[in-house]
Short mmCIF file of C-alpha atoms in Angstrom, two decimals:
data_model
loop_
_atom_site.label_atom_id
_atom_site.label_comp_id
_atom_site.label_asym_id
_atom_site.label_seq_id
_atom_site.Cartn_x
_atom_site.Cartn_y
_atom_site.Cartn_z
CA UNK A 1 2.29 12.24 -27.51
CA UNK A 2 4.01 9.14 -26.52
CA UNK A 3 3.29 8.91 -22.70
CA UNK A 4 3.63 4.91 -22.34
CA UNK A 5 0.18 4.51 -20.97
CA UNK A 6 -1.13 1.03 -20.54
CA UNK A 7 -4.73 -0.47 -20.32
CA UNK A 8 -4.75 -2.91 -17.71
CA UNK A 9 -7.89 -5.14 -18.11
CA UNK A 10 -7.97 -7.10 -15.15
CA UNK A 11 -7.71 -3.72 -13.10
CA UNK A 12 -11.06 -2.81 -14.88
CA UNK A 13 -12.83 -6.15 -13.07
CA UNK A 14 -11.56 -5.63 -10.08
CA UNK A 15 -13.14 -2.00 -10.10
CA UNK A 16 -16.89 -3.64 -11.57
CA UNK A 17 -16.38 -6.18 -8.67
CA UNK A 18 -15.92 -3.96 -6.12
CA UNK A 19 -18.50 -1.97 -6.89
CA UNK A 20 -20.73 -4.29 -6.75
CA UNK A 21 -19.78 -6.06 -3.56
CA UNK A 22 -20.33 -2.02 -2.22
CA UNK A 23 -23.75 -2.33 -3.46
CA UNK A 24 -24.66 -5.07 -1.64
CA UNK A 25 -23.45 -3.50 1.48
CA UNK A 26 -26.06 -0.71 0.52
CA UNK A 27 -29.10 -2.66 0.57
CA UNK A 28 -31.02 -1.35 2.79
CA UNK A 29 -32.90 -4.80 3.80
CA UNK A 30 -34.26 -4.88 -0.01
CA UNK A 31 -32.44 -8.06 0.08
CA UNK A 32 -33.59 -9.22 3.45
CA UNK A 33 -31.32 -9.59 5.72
CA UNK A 34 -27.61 -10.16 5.15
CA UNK A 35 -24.97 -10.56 7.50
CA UNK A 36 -22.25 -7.35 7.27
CA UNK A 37 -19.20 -8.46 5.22
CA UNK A 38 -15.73 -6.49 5.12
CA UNK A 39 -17.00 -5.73 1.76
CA UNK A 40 -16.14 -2.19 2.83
CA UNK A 41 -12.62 -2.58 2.16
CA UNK A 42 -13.57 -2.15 -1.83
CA UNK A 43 -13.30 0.99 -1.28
CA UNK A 44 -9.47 0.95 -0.39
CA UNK A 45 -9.34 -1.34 -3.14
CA UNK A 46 -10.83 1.89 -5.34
CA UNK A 47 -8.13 4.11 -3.40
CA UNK A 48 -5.28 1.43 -4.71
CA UNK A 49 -6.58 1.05 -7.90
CA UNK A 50 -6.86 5.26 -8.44
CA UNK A 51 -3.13 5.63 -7.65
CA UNK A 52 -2.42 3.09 -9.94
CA UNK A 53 -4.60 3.98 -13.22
CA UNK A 54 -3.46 8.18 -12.45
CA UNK A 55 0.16 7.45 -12.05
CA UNK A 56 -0.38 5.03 -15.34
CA UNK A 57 -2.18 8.04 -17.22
CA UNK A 58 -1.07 11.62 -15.97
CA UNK A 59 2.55 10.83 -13.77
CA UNK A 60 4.75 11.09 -16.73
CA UNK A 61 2.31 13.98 -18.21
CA UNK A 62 2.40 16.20 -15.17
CA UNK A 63 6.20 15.95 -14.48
CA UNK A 64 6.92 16.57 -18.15
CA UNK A 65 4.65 19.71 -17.92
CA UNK A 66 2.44 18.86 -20.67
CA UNK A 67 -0.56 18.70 -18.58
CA UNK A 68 -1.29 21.42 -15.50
CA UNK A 69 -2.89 20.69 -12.42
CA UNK A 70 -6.05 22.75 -13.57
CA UNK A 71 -5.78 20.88 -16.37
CA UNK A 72 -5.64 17.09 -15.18
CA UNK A 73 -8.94 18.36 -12.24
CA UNK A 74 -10.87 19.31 -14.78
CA UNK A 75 -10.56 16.29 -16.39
CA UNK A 76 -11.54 14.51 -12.91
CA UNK A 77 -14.53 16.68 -13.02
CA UNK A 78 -15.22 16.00 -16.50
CA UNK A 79 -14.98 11.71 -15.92
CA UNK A 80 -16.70 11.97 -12.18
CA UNK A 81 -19.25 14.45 -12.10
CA UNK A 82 -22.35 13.99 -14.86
CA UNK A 83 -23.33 10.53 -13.44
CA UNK A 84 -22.97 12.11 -10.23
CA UNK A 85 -25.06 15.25 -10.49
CA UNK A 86 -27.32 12.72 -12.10
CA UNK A 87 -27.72 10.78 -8.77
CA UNK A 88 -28.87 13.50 -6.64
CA UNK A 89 -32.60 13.93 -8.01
CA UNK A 90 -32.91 10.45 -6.40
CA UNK A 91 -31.53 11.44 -3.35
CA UNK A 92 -33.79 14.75 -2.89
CA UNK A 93 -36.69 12.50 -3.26
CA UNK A 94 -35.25 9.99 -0.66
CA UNK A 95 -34.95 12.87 1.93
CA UNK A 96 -37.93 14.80 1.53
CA UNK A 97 -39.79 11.02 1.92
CA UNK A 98 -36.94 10.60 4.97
CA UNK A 99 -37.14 13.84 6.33
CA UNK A 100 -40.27 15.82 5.22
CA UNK A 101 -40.87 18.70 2.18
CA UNK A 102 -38.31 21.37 3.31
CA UNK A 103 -37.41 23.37 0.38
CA UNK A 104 -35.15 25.71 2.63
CA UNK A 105 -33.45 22.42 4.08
CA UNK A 106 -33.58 20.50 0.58
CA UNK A 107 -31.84 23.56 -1.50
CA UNK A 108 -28.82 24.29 0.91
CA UNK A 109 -28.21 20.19 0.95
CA UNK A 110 -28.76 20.58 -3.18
CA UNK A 111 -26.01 23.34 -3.53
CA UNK A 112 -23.04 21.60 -0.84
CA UNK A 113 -23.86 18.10 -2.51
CA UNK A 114 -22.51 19.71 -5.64
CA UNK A 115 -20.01 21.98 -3.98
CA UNK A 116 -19.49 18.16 -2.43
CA UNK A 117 -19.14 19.94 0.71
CA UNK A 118 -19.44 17.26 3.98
CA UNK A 119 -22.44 17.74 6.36
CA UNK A 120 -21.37 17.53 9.83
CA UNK A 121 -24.12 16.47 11.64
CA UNK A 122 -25.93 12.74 12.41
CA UNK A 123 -27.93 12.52 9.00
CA UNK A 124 -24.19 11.63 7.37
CA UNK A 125 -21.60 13.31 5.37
CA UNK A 126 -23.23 13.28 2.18
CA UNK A 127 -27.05 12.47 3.04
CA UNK A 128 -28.05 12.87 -0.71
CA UNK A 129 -25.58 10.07 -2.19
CA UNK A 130 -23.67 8.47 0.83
CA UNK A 131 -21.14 6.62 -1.29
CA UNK A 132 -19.93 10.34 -2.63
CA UNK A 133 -17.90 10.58 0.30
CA UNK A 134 -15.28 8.48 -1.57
CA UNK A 135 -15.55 10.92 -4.47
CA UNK A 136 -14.82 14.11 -2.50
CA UNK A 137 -11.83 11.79 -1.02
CA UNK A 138 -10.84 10.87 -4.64
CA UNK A 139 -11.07 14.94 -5.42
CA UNK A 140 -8.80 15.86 -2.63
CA UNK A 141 -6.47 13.04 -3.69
CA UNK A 142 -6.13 13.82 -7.22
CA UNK A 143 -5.28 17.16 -6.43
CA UNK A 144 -2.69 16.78 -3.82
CA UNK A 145 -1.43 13.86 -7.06
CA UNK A 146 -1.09 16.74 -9.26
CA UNK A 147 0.62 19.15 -7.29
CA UNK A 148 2.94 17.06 -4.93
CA UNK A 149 2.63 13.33 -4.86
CA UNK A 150 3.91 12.89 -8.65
CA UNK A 151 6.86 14.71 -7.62
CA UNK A 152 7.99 12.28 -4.35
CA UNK A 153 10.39 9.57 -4.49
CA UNK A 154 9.44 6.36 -4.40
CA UNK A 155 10.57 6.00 -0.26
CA UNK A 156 8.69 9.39 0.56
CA UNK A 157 5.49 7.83 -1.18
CA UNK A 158 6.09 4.58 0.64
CA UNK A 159 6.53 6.67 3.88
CA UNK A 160 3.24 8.79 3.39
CA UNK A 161 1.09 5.45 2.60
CA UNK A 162 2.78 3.88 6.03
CA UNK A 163 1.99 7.01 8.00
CA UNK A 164 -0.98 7.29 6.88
CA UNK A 165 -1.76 3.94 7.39
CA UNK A 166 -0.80 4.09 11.26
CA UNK A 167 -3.13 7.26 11.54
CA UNK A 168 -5.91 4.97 9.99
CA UNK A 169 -5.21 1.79 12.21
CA UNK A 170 -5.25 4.14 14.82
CA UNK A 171 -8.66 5.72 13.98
CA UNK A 172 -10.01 2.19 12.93
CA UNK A 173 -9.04 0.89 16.37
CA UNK A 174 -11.93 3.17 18.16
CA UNK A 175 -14.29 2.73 15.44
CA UNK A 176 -13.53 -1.33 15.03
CA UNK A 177 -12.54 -1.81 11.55
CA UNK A 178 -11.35 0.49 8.44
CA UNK A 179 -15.09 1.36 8.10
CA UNK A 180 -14.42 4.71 8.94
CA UNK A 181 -14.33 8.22 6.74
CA UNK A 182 -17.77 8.08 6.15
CA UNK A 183 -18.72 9.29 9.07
CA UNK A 184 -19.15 12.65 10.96
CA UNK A 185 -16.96 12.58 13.73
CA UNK A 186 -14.33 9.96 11.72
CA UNK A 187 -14.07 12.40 8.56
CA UNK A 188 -10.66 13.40 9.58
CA UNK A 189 -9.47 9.93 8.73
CA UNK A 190 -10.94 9.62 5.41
CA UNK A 191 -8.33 11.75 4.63
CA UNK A 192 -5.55 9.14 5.79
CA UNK A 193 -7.60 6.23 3.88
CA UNK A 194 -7.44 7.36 1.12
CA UNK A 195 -3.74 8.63 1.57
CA UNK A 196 -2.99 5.45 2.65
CA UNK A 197 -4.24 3.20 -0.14
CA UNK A 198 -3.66 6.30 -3.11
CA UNK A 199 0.38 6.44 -2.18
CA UNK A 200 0.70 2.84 -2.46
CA UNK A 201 -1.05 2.49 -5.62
CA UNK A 202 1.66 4.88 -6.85
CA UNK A 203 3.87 2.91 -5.25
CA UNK A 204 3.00 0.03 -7.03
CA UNK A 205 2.46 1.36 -10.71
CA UNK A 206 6.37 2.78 -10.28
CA UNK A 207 7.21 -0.51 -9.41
CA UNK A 208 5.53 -1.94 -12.26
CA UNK A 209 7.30 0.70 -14.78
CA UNK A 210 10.61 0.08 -13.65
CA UNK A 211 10.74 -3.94 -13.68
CA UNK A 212 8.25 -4.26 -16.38
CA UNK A 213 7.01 -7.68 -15.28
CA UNK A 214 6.79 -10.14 -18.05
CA UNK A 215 3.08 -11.03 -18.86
CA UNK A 216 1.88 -13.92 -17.65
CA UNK A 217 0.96 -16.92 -19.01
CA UNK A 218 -3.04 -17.75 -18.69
CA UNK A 219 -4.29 -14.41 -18.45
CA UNK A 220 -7.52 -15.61 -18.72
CA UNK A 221 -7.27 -18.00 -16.02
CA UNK A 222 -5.34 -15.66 -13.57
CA UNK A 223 -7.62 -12.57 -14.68
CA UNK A 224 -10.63 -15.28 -12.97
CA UNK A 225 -8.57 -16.82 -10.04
CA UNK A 226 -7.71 -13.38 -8.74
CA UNK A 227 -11.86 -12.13 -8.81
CA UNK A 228 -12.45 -14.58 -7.18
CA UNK A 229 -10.03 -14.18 -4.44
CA UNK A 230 -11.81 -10.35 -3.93
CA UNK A 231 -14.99 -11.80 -4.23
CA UNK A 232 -13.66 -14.03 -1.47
CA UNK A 233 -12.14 -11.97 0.70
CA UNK A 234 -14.39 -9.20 0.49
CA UNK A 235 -17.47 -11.41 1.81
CA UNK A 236 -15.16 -12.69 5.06
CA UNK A 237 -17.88 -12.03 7.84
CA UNK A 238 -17.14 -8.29 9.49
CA UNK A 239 -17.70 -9.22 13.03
CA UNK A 240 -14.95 -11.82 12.99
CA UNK A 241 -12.42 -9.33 12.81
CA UNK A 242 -14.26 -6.52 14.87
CA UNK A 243 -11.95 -4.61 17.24
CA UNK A 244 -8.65 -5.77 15.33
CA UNK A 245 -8.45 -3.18 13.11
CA UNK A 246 -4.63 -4.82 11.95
CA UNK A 247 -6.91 -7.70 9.94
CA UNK A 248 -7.95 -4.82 7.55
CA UNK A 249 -4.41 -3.54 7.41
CA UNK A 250 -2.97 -6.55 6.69
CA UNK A 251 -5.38 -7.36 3.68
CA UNK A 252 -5.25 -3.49 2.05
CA UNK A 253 -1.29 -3.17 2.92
CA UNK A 254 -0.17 -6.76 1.34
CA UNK A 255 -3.16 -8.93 0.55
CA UNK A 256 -5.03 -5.99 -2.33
CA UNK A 257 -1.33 -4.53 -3.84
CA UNK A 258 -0.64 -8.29 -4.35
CA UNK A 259 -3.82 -9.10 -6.47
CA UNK A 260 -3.36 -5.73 -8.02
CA UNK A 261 0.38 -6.21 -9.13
CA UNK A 262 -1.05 -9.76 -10.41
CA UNK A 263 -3.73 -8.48 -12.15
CA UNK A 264 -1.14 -5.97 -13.63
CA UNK A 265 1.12 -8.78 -15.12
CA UNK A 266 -1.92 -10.43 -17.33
CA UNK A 267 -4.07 -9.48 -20.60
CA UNK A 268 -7.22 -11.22 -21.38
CA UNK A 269 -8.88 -12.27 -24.31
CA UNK A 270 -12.25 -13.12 -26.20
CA UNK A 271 -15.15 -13.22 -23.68
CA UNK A 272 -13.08 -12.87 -20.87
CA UNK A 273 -11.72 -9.43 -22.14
CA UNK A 274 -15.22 -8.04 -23.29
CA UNK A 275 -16.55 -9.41 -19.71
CA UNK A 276 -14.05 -7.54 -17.60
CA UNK A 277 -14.15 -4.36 -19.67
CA UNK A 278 -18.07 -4.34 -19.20
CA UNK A 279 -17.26 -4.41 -15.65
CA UNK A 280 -14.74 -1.81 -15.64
CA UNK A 281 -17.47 0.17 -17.63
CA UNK A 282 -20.43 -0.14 -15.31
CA UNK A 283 -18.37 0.10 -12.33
CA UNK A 284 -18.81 3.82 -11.78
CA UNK A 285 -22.04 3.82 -12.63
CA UNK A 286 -23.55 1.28 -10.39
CA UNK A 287 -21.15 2.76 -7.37
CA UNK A 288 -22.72 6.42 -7.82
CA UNK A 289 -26.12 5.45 -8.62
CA UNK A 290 -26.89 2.43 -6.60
CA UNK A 291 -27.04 4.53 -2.97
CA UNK A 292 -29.77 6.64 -3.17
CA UNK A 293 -31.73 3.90 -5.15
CA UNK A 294 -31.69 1.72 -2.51
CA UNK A 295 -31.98 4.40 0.35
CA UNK A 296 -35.03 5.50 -1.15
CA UNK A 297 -36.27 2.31 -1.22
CA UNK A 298 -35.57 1.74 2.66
CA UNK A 299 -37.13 5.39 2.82
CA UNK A 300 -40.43 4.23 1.44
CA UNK A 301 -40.54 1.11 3.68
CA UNK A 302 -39.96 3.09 6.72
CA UNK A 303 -43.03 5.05 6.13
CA UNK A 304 -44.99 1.92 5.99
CA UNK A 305 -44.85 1.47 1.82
CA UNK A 306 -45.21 -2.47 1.80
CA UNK A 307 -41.62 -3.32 -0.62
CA UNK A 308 -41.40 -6.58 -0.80
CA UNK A 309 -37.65 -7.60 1.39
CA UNK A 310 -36.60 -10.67 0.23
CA UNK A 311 -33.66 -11.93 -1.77
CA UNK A 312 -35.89 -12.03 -4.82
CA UNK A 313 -37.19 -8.93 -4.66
CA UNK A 314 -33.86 -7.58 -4.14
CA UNK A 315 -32.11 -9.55 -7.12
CA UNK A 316 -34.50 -7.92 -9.05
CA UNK A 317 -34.00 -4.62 -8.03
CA UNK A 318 -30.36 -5.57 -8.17
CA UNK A 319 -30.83 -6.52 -12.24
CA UNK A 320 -32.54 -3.25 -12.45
CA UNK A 321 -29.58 -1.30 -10.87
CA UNK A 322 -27.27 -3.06 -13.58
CA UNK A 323 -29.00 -2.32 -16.73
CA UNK A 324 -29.52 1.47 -15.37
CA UNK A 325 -26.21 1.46 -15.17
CA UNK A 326 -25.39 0.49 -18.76
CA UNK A 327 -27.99 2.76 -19.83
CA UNK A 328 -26.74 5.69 -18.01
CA UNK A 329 -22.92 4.76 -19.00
CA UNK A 330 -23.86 4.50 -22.83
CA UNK A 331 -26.36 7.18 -23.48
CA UNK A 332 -25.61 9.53 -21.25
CA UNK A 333 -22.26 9.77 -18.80
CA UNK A 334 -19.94 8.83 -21.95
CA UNK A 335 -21.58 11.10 -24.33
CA UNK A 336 -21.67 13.95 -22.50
CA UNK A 337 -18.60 13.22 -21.35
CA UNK A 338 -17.07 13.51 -24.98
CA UNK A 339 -18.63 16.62 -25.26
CA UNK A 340 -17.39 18.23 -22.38
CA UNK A 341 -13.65 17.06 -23.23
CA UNK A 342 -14.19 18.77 -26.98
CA UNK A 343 -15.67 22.17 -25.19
CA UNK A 344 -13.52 22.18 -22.07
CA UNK A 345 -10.22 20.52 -23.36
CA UNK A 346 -10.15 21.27 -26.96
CA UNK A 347 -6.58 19.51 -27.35
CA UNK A 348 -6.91 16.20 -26.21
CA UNK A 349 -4.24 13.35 -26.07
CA UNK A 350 -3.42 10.64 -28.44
CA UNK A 351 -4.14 8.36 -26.31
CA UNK A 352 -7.27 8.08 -23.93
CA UNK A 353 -6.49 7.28 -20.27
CA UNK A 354 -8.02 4.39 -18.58
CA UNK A 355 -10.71 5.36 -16.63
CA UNK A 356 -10.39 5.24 -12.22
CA UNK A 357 -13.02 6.07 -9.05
#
């Protein structure tokens, strides 16, 4: 089946680096103390980068009718949800240690963290992994891709991402900055993030099919310059723009589709190509595992555990982070992963599609 799928490299480093500058918002103090970044904005990045890699893989497949909805969710399930269910051992431990030994307490947040049902109430959405929040965004997302978005024009898509971008601005302008889903009382405009960022993406992969860019030159060199500008931007200081919410909408409305489309237009090669694949490999990984690592860490140093909080201590624990991840993403998440496709999707296509958070 010939669905014109492309594997975009540079995509895949942008995703690693993202995930990691999310890590390091999720430190907990192991690092000592850092000053808050607008590193939060990876995850919009994410949001971009999903509408581009799912229109790339399944658009053409779900308008053709060669995949169903059910279908293309269960393969969400199927790429999101091992490492996932893998995470939330860790974060029983973390609140029993947080919270105290309730089994009653500990077994209803067990069954609606894999339901990924949000807790409304002060201890967070999703107390057990808080970075999941993005993942029951990126569920809700994918399915309204599969049953409506795939079908809009180009100028409805563009009109969704810009109203849903207004409802976001809106809701970032009483919480100060697009730091906001994650929350109790701001779930309602997770929604809209991810809207926001998702319809664009889509956006910009049609874009990209239609004009079929040619490749440019250095891909090497450009694959680098444009990490670095997200490595860049993403560690601008958050309280410099706190309260003008329109800084944040500028960079995830022209500033991210920009590096994205760029990113789109290169291919990489020898070290640089292994390099950013690695990164596109762990990125997942250190994303879903990294939250209750580190909140279990903050955990035990609440209740008087003396972790060392420095930035040594907390490189190493960062090290430690990345080669769990590799682990986890070789010997388990990708294996099982291959053996859920056989059992659950017995016919699978020719080509693989590139993996997206």
């Amino acid at each position: 089946m010939n669905t014109g799928k492309q594997f975009f490299t540079a995509l895949e480093a942008l995703r690693g680096i993202a995930a990691i500058m999310v890590m390091f918002l999720h430190t907990g103090g192991t690092l000592g103390p850092i000053p808050a970044n607008i590193g939060y904005l990876a995850v919009d990045l994410f949001f971009l980068l999903s509408g581009v890699v799912l229109a790339n893989s399944y658009e053409k497949q779900l308008i053709a009718g060669q995949i169903s909805p059910v279908k293309f969710l269960l393969q969400r399930i199927i790429r999101l949800y091992p490492l996932y269910l893998l995470s939330l051992p860790i974060g029983l431990v973390n609140y029993a240690v947080h919270f105290g030994l309730d089994y009653g307490a500990l077994a209803g947040l067990l069954v609606r963290a894999i339901l990924l049902v949000p807790n409304l109430n002060a201890a967070g959405a999703f107390p057990l992994n808080e970075p999941s929040w993005s993942l029951f965004f990126e569920f809700w997302a994918g399915l309204l891709f599969s049953v409506l978005l795939m079908r809009l024009s180009f100028q409805s898509l563009l009109a969704v991402a810009l109203g849903s971008a207004c409802i976001t601005t809106y809701g970032a302008s009483i919480g100060g900055n697009f730091d906001i889903g994650h929350q109790a009382g701001y779930l309602g405009f997770g929604f809209s993030r991810v809207l926001f960022s998702f319809s664009l993406g889509i956006c910009l992969y049609r874009l990209f099919d239609v004009r079929k860019p040619n490749t440019a030159e250095n891909g090497n060199l450009i694959g680098l310059l444009v990490c670095g500008c997200l490595l860049t931007i993403t560690n601008i200081p958050a309280a410099l723009f706190f309260g003008f919410p329109y800084f944040d909408l500028l960079i995830c409305f022209t500033v991210f589709p920009t590096i994205v489309w760029i990113a789109m237009r290169t291919t990489q090669t020898g070290s640089i190509d292994l390099t950013f694949r690695w990164l596109g490999r762990l990125s997942y990984p250190i994303y879903i595992l990294h939250g209750p690592i580190f909140s279990l860490l903050q955990s035990l140093r609440q209740k008087g555990f003396n972790l060392p909080a420095s930035p040594g201590a907390g490189i190493i624990v960062v090290i430690a982070v990345f080669i769990a991840a590799g682990i986890f993403a070789v010997r388990f998440d990708e294996p099982v992963r291959k053996k859920l496709k056989i059992m659950v999707l017995p016919k699978p296509t020719s080509i693989a599609p590139q993996s997206a958070t």
